[in-house]
Amino acid sequence: MITDLEHIKTTIENKGVKASYQRLKIMEYLLKTKNHPTVDNIYEVMVKEIPTLSKTTVYNTMNLFVEKNIIKALSFTGVETRYDIVTQSHHHFICNQCHKIYDINTACSFMCDNHKIINGNKIEEVIGYFKGICKECINNKT
Amino acid sequence: MITDLEHIKTTIENKGVKASYQRLKIMEYLLKTKNHPTVDNIYEVMVKEIPTLSKTTVYNTMNLFVEKNIIKALSFTGVETRYDIVTQSHHHFICNQCHKIYDINTACSFMCDNHKIINGNKIEEVIGYFKGICKECINNKT
DNA sequence: ATTTATATTTGTAATGATTACAGATTTAGA
DNA sequence: TCTAAATCTGTAATCATTACAAATATAAAT
Ligand SMILES: [Mn+2]
Ligand SMILES: [Mn+2]
Ligand SMILES: [Zn+2]
Ligand SMILES: [Zn+2]
């Protein structure tokens, strides 16, 4: 996994985003931990490395990254938006107990991306996710 | 379609909800217009019939109805929660242009409800919806 | 019918995520 | 170095929703 700052720099600059120190470090964090973080998650971790960091900068950076298709914004039933460094279409499993988010990459009829039209309506995006109890939480239940 | 107030009364009382005037009228509205309204939508319409109506009552009523499985709360990517009088599992198409919400009832592999376990995680609920341009908006595009 | 207890409604204040905005700082170019 | 543009920062505003307590309505008891 490439998390070298130079590589990250070229990666985001190729997407048309100037690579400021804050943006680089936030991008590094997103690549390192692919855990669908909230703005708060990112802020809490990054402010330790960048003590002057403002939460507004995290919001601005997330919005910019989404706009430039560097990340995807996910909004599950909860309140806070979550961000996904994996932009290719995939779905998620959200644990009702520990609230962890898992990527679902197995080929699943879930995404019938092949239906381009449904009831006469033109599909541009298919959003889907599962909710339930995750593997870990099942095992931890004695 | 049964929208007679007496019928509505027994319907919601069968679900264990006392049928106050506000609750009855709100339920009547939900049954009449099955358009996945927001709290604001409901309030704006109902306050004309019940001038003393408080928006808090609409919130309280929606939360109670959801709790008692009379309606379902839907949260798409937007901000406001929408409410669905149709509680049986089905999916939706949201128009990116006119923001109308359509029910998708056609048998669609989309909902692989049959997978009870995915990657070891126990599925309790499958959430899915499509986004795109709806039939009407396509036709209105000259 | 009058009193009393319980449930519901109402209005306002609080919360929490996100955005708006303007001043401070950094970066890049002349 | 000097200047202009971009970025960052902190605070105030916004907006959906909830918390809460007082007011009202409903039901039960006398
Ligand atoms: Mn993901
Ligand atoms: Mn529906
Ligand atoms: Zn879990
Ligand atoms: Zn439309």
Coordinates of C-alpha atoms (C1' of nucleotides) and ligand atoms in Angstrom, one line a residue:
Chain A
M1 CA 0.0 0.0 0.0
I2 CA 1.4 3.3 -1.1
T3 CA 1.1 5.9 1.7
D4 CA 4.3 7.7 0.8
L5 CA 3.7 11.4 1.0
E6 CA 5.3 12.1 -2.4
H7 CA 3.0 9.5 -4.1
I8 CA 0.0 11.0 -2.3
K9 CA 1.0 14.4 -3.5
T10 CA 1.0 13.4 -7.2
T11 CA -2.2 11.4 -6.7
I12 CA -4.3 14.3 -5.5
E13 CA -2.6 16.8 -7.8
N14 CA -3.5 14.5 -10.7
K15 CA -7.1 15.1 -9.7
G16 CA -6.7 18.8 -9.8
V17 CA -6.3 19.5 -6.1
K18 CA -3.4 21.5 -4.8
A19 CA -1.5 19.5 -2.2
S20 CA -1.4 21.5 1.0
Y21 CA 0.1 20.1 4.1
Q22 CA -3.4 19.6 5.7
R23 CA -4.8 18.0 2.6
L24 CA -1.8 15.7 2.3
K25 CA -2.0 14.5 5.9
I26 CA -5.7 14.0 5.8
M27 CA -5.3 12.0 2.6
E28 CA -2.6 10.0 4.2
Y29 CA -4.9 9.2 7.1
L30 CA -7.8 8.2 4.8
L31 CA -5.4 5.8 2.9
K32 CA -3.9 4.3 6.0
T33 CA -7.1 3.6 7.8
K34 CA -9.9 2.7 5.4
N35 CA -12.5 2.9 8.0
H36 CA -15.2 5.2 6.6
P37 CA -14.5 8.0 9.2
T38 CA -16.6 10.9 10.1
V39 CA -15.3 14.5 10.1
D40 CA -15.0 14.2 13.8
N41 CA -13.0 11.0 13.6
I42 CA -10.6 12.6 11.2
Y43 CA -10.3 15.8 13.2
E44 CA -9.7 14.1 16.6
V45 CA -6.8 12.0 15.1
M46 CA -5.3 14.7 12.9
V47 CA -5.3 17.5 15.5
K48 CA -2.7 15.6 17.4
E49 CA -0.4 15.8 14.4
I50 CA -1.4 19.3 13.3
P51 CA -2.3 21.2 16.5
T52 CA -3.5 24.2 14.6
L53 CA -6.0 22.2 12.6
S54 CA -9.5 23.5 12.3
K55 CA -12.5 21.3 12.0
T56 CA -13.7 23.6 9.2
T57 CA -10.6 22.6 7.2
V58 CA -11.6 19.0 7.6
Y59 CA -15.1 19.8 6.3
N60 CA -13.6 21.9 3.4
T61 CA -11.2 19.2 2.5
M62 CA -13.8 16.5 2.5
N63 CA -16.1 18.5 0.3
L64 CA -13.3 19.3 -2.1
F65 CA -12.2 15.7 -2.3
V66 CA -15.8 14.5 -2.9
E67 CA -16.2 17.2 -5.6
K68 CA -13.0 16.0 -7.3
N69 CA -14.0 12.4 -7.0
I70 CA -11.1 11.5 -4.7
I71 CA -13.5 10.1 -2.1
K72 CA -17.1 9.3 -1.8
A73 CA -19.6 10.6 0.8
L74 CA -21.8 8.0 2.5
S75 CA -24.8 8.8 4.5
F76 CA -26.4 5.9 6.2
T77 CA -29.4 6.2 8.5
G78 CA -27.3 8.0 11.1
V79 CA -26.6 11.7 11.3
E80 CA -22.9 12.1 10.5
T81 CA -21.7 11.8 6.9
R82 CA -19.0 9.2 6.5
Y83 CA -16.2 9.2 3.9
D84 CA -14.9 6.4 1.8
I85 CA -11.5 6.4 0.1
V86 CA -12.7 3.5 -2.1
T87 CA -14.6 5.3 -4.9
Q88 CA -15.4 2.2 -7.0
S89 CA -19.0 1.1 -6.5
H90 CA -19.5 -1.2 -3.6
H91 CA -21.8 -1.7 -0.7
H92 CA -21.7 -1.9 3.0
F93 CA -22.7 -3.7 6.1
I94 CA -23.4 -1.6 9.2
C95 CA -23.4 -3.3 12.6
N96 CA -26.4 -2.3 14.7
Q97 CA -24.4 -3.1 17.8
C98 CA -20.8 -1.9 17.4
H99 CA -21.6 0.5 14.5
K100 CA -18.6 -0.7 12.5
I101 CA -18.9 -0.5 8.8
Y102 CA -17.7 -3.3 6.5
D103 CA -17.2 -3.2 2.8
I104 CA -19.2 -5.8 0.8
N105 CA -17.3 -6.7 -2.3
T106 CA -18.6 -10.1 -3.0
A107 CA -20.4 -10.4 -6.3
C108 CA -24.0 -9.9 -5.1
S109 CA -27.2 -9.6 -7.2
F110 CA -27.8 -6.6 -4.8
M111 CA -26.4 -4.2 -7.3
C112 CA -28.4 -4.7 -10.5
D113 CA -26.3 -2.0 -12.2
N114 CA -27.3 -3.7 -15.4
H115 CA -30.8 -2.3 -15.1
K116 CA -30.3 1.1 -16.6
I117 CA -34.0 1.9 -16.7
I118 CA -36.5 0.9 -14.0
N119 CA -40.2 1.8 -14.4
G120 CA -39.1 4.3 -17.1
N121 CA -36.7 6.1 -14.7
K122 CA -33.1 6.3 -15.7
I123 CA -30.8 5.0 -13.0
E124 CA -27.6 6.9 -12.5
E125 CA -26.6 5.5 -9.1
V126 CA -27.5 2.4 -7.0
I127 CA -27.2 2.9 -3.3
G128 CA -27.5 -0.1 -1.0
Y129 CA -26.4 -1.4 2.3
F130 CA -27.2 -4.0 4.9
K131 CA -27.8 -3.6 8.6
G132 CA -27.5 -6.3 11.2
I133 CA -25.1 -7.9 13.7
C134 CA -21.5 -8.3 12.5
K135 CA -19.4 -11.4 12.7
E136 CA -17.3 -10.0 15.7
C137 CA -20.4 -9.0 17.7
I138 CA -21.9 -12.5 17.1
N139 CA -18.7 -14.1 18.4
N140 CA -18.4 -11.8 21.4
K141 CA -22.0 -12.8 22.5
T142 CA -21.2 -15.6 25.0
Chain B
M1 CA -58.9 3.1 -0.4
I2 CA -60.1 3.4 3.1
T3 CA -59.6 6.8 4.5
D4 CA -62.7 7.0 6.6
L5 CA -61.8 8.4 10.0
E6 CA -63.5 5.6 11.9
H7 CA -61.5 3.0 10.1
I8 CA -58.3 4.9 10.7
K9 CA -59.2 5.0 14.3
T10 CA -59.5 1.3 14.7
T11 CA -56.4 0.8 12.5
I12 CA -54.1 2.7 14.7
E13 CA -55.7 1.6 17.9
N14 CA -55.1 -2.0 16.9
K15 CA -51.4 -1.0 16.8
G16 CA -51.6 0.2 20.4
V17 CA -51.8 3.9 19.7
K18 CA -54.5 6.0 21.2
A19 CA -56.3 7.9 18.5
S20 CA -56.1 11.6 19.3
Y21 CA -57.5 14.1 16.9
Q22 CA -54.0 15.2 15.7
R23 CA -52.9 11.6 15.2
L24 CA -56.0 10.7 13.3
K25 CA -55.7 13.7 10.9
I26 CA -52.1 13.1 10.3
M27 CA -52.7 9.4 9.6
E28 CA -55.5 10.4 7.3
Y29 CA -53.1 12.6 5.4
L30 CA -50.4 9.9 5.2
L31 CA -53.0 7.4 3.8
K32 CA -54.4 9.9 1.3
T33 CA -51.2 11.1 -0.2
K34 CA -48.6 8.3 -0.2
N35 CA -45.8 10.7 -1.1
H36 CA -43.1 10.0 1.5
P37 CA -43.5 13.4 3.1
T38 CA -41.1 15.2 5.5
V39 CA -42.2 16.5 8.9
D40 CA -42.3 20.0 7.3
N41 CA -44.5 18.8 4.4
I42 CA -47.0 17.3 6.9
Y43 CA -46.9 20.3 9.1
E44 CA -47.5 22.8 6.3
V45 CA -50.6 21.0 5.1
M46 CA -52.1 20.0 8.4
V47 CA -51.7 23.4 10.2
K48 CA -54.3 24.7 7.8
E49 CA -56.8 22.1 9.1
I50 CA -55.5 22.3 12.7
P51 CA -54.4 25.9 13.3
T52 CA -53.1 25.1 16.8
L53 CA -50.9 22.3 15.5
S54 CA -47.3 22.3 16.7
K55 CA -44.5 20.9 14.7
T56 CA -43.3 19.1 17.8
T57 CA -46.6 17.1 17.7
V58 CA -45.8 16.1 14.1
Y59 CA -42.3 14.9 15.2
N60 CA -43.8 13.1 18.2
T61 CA -46.5 11.5 16.1
M62 CA -44.0 10.3 13.5
N63 CA -41.7 8.9 16.1
L64 CA -44.6 7.1 17.8
F65 CA -45.9 5.7 14.5
V66 CA -42.4 4.4 13.6
E67 CA -42.0 2.8 17.0
K68 CA -45.4 1.1 16.6
N69 CA -44.6 -0.1 13.1
I70 CA -47.4 2.0 11.6
I71 CA -45.0 3.8 9.2
K72 CA -41.4 3.5 8.2
A73 CA -38.7 6.2 8.4
L74 CA -36.6 6.6 5.3
S75 CA -33.4 8.6 5.2
F76 CA -31.9 9.1 1.8
T77 CA -28.8 11.1 1.2
G78 CA -30.6 14.3 2.1
V79 CA -31.1 15.9 5.4
E80 CA -34.7 15.5 6.3
T81 CA -36.2 12.2 7.2
R82 CA -39.1 11.0 5.1
Y83 CA -42.0 8.8 6.2
D84 CA -43.6 5.9 4.3
I85 CA -47.1 4.6 5.1
V86 CA -46.2 1.5 3.2
T87 CA -44.3 -0.7 5.7
Q88 CA -43.8 -3.8 3.6
S89 CA -40.2 -4.0 2.3
H90 CA -39.8 -2.2 -1.0
H91 CA -37.3 0.2 -2.5
H92 CA -37.2 3.6 -4.0
F93 CA -36.1 5.7 -6.9
I94 CA -35.2 9.3 -6.1
C95 CA -35.1 11.8 -9.0
N96 CA -32.0 13.9 -8.9
Q97 CA -33.8 16.7 -10.7
C98 CA -37.4 17.0 -9.3
H99 CA -36.5 15.1 -6.1
K100 CA -39.7 13.1 -6.3
I101 CA -39.6 9.7 -4.7
Y102 CA -41.1 6.6 -6.5
D103 CA -41.8 3.2 -5.1
I104 CA -40.1 0.3 -6.8
N105 CA -42.2 -2.7 -6.4
T106 CA -41.1 -4.7 -9.4
A107 CA -39.5 -8.0 -8.5
C108 CA -35.8 -7.0 -8.5
S109 CA -32.8 -9.0 -7.6
F110 CA -31.8 -5.8 -5.9
M111 CA -33.1 -7.0 -2.6
C112 CA -31.3 -10.3 -1.9
D113 CA -33.2 -10.7 1.3
N114 CA -32.6 -14.4 0.9
H115 CA -28.9 -13.9 1.9
K116 CA -29.3 -14.1 5.6
I117 CA -25.5 -14.0 6.2
I118 CA -23.0 -12.0 4.2
N119 CA -19.3 -12.4 5.0
G120 CA -20.2 -13.9 8.3
N121 CA -22.4 -10.9 9.2
K122 CA -26.1 -11.5 10.1
I123 CA -28.4 -9.3 7.9
E124 CA -31.4 -7.9 9.7
E125 CA -32.3 -5.3 7.1
V126 CA -31.6 -4.5 3.5
I127 CA -31.7 -0.9 2.5
G128 CA -31.5 0.1 -1.1
Y129 CA -32.5 2.8 -3.5
F130 CA -31.8 4.2 -6.9
K131 CA -31.0 7.7 -7.9
G132 CA -31.2 9.2 -11.4
I133 CA -33.6 11.1 -13.7
C134 CA -37.2 10.1 -13.5
K135 CA -39.6 9.4 -16.4
E136 CA -41.4 12.7 -16.1
C137 CA -38.2 14.7 -16.1
I138 CA -36.9 12.8 -19.1
N139 CA -40.1 13.7 -21.0
N140 CA -40.1 17.3 -19.9
K141 CA -36.6 17.7 -21.4
T142 CA -37.3 18.9 -24.9
Chain C
dA1 C1' -71.2 17.1 37.8
dT2 C1' -66.9 18.0 40.2
dT3 C1' -62.5 16.6 41.3
dT4 C1' -58.3 14.1 40.3
dA5 C1' -55.1 11.6 37.7
dT6 C1' -53.1 10.5 33.2
dA7 C1' -52.1 11.4 28.4
dT8 C1' -51.3 14.5 24.8
dT9 C1' -50.2 18.8 22.9
dT10 C1' -47.7 23.0 22.6
dG11 C1' -44.0 26.6 22.6
dT12 C1' -39.5 27.5 23.5
dA13 C1' -34.9 26.3 24.5
dA14 C1' -31.1 23.1 23.6
dT15 C1' -28.4 20.1 20.6
dG16 C1' -25.4 18.7 17.0
dA17 C1' -23.8 18.5 12.2
dT18 C1' -22.8 21.5 8.7
dT19 C1' -22.1 25.9 6.3
dA20 C1' -21.1 31.0 5.9
dC21 C1' -18.0 34.3 6.4
dA22 C1' -14.3 37.3 7.4
dG23 C1' -9.7 37.8 9.1
dA24 C1' -5.1 35.5 9.6
dT25 C1' -1.6 32.7 7.4
dT26 C1' 0.7 30.4 3.8
dT27 C1' 2.2 29.8 -0.9
dA28 C1' 3.6 31.2 -5.4
dG29 C1' 5.0 34.5 -8.7
dA30 C1' 7.0 39.0 -10.0
Chain D
dT1 C1' 11.6 41.1 -1.0
dC2 C1' 6.9 42.4 -2.3
dT3 C1' 2.3 41.3 -3.8
dA4 C1' -1.6 38.6 -5.1
dA5 C1' -4.0 34.4 -4.7
dA6 C1' -5.0 30.3 -2.3
dT7 C1' -5.7 28.1 2.0
dC8 C1' -6.6 27.8 6.7
dT9 C1' -8.8 29.2 11.0
dG10 C1' -12.3 30.6 14.5
dT11 C1' -16.7 32.1 15.2
dA12 C1' -21.4 32.9 14.1
dA13 C1' -25.4 31.2 11.6
dT14 C1' -28.4 27.6 9.9
dC15 C1' -31.4 23.8 10.1
dA16 C1' -33.4 19.3 11.5
dT17 C1' -34.4 17.2 15.6
dT18 C1' -34.9 16.6 20.6
dA19 C1' -35.6 18.0 25.5
dC20 C1' -38.5 19.9 28.6
dA21 C1' -42.0 22.1 31.2
dA22 C1' -46.3 24.3 31.1
dA23 C1' -51.0 24.1 29.1
dT24 C1' -54.8 21.4 27.5
dA25 C1' -57.6 17.5 26.8
dT26 C1' -59.1 12.9 28.1
dA27 C1' -60.4 9.3 31.4
dA28 C1' -61.3 7.7 35.9
dA29 C1' -63.0 8.3 40.6
dT30 C1' -65.9 10.4 43.8
Ligands
MN1 MN -16.5 1.3 1.6
MN2 MN -42.3 3.8 -0.4
ZN3 ZN -20.5 -5.4 15.5
ZN4 ZN -37.9 13.9 -11.8

